[in-house]
Amino acid sequence: MGPSRPRPVVFDAGAFIAFEKNEVQPLDLEEAMATGILCGDRNVNDVVDASVVLLARRCGACIVTSDPDDLRRIDPNVVLVPC
């Protein structure tokens, strides 16, 4: 077996801003719809948190966050690293 690859990491807004400033890519229509559906299914209104969860799911990433309780409400199985 070769060396293991590092696990991708997704930063939520608070952690990301603290880490670095970078250009934000706009959501495409499919991602925006998935975000809205997830918010409706989980009865939450934070589209940013929902988008972070969807990205982490898609990439198989953990999320470094200062907001673990809100993210856990959206997806209790998402891997969180509180900061």
Coordinates of C-alpha atoms in Angstrom, one line a residue:
M1 CA 0.0 0.0 0.0
G2 CA 1.2 3.5 -0.8
P3 CA 1.1 6.5 1.5
S4 CA -2.3 7.6 2.5
R5 CA -3.6 10.9 1.1
P6 CA -4.6 13.7 3.5
R7 CA -8.3 14.0 4.0
P8 CA -9.9 17.0 2.4
V9 CA -11.0 19.8 4.8
V10 CA -13.9 22.2 4.4
F11 CA -13.7 25.4 6.4
D12 CA -16.9 27.2 7.4
A13 CA -17.0 31.0 7.1
G14 CA -15.6 31.8 10.6
A15 CA -12.7 29.4 10.3
F16 CA -12.0 30.2 6.7
I17 CA -11.9 33.9 7.3
A18 CA -9.6 33.4 10.2
F19 CA -7.3 31.2 8.0
E20 CA -7.1 33.2 4.8
K21 CA -9.0 35.4 2.4
N22 CA -9.7 33.8 -1.0
E23 CA -12.0 34.3 -4.0
V24 CA -15.4 32.6 -3.5
Q25 CA -16.9 30.7 -6.4
P26 CA -20.7 31.1 -6.9
L27 CA -23.0 28.1 -6.5
D28 CA -24.3 26.6 -9.6
L29 CA -28.1 26.1 -9.9
E30 CA -27.9 22.4 -8.9
E31 CA -26.0 23.2 -5.8
A32 CA -28.4 26.0 -4.9
M33 CA -31.4 23.7 -5.3
A34 CA -29.7 21.0 -3.2
T35 CA -29.0 23.6 -0.5
G36 CA -32.6 24.8 -0.4
I37 CA -33.8 21.2 -0.2
L38 CA -31.5 20.4 2.6
C39 CA -32.5 23.5 4.5
G40 CA -36.2 22.6 4.1
D41 CA -35.6 18.9 5.1
R42 CA -33.7 20.0 8.2
N43 CA -35.9 23.0 9.0
V44 CA -33.0 25.4 9.1
N45 CA -32.5 28.7 7.3
D46 CA -28.7 29.0 7.2
V47 CA -27.9 28.4 3.6
V48 CA -24.2 28.9 4.2
D49 CA -24.0 26.1 6.8
A50 CA -26.1 23.9 4.5
S51 CA -23.7 24.6 1.6
V52 CA -20.7 23.7 3.7
V53 CA -22.3 20.4 4.7
L54 CA -23.1 19.6 1.1
L55 CA -19.6 20.4 0.0
A56 CA -18.1 18.3 2.7
R57 CA -20.4 15.3 1.8
R58 CA -19.4 15.6 -1.9
C59 CA -15.7 15.8 -1.1
G60 CA -15.7 13.3 1.7
A61 CA -14.2 16.0 3.9
C62 CA -14.3 17.0 7.5
I63 CA -15.4 20.5 8.5
V64 CA -13.3 22.7 10.7
T65 CA -15.8 24.9 12.4
S66 CA -16.5 27.3 15.2
D67 CA -20.2 26.4 14.9
P68 CA -20.5 22.6 15.5
D69 CA -24.0 22.6 17.0
D70 CA -25.6 24.3 13.9
L71 CA -23.8 22.0 11.5
R72 CA -24.6 18.9 13.5
R73 CA -28.3 19.8 13.3
I74 CA -28.0 19.8 9.5
D75 CA -26.1 16.5 9.3
P76 CA -25.5 14.5 12.5
N77 CA -23.1 12.3 10.7
V78 CA -20.8 15.0 9.2
V79 CA -17.2 14.9 10.6
L80 CA -16.5 18.1 12.5
V81 CA -13.3 19.5 14.0
P82 CA -14.3 22.3 16.4
C83 CA -11.9 25.2 16.6

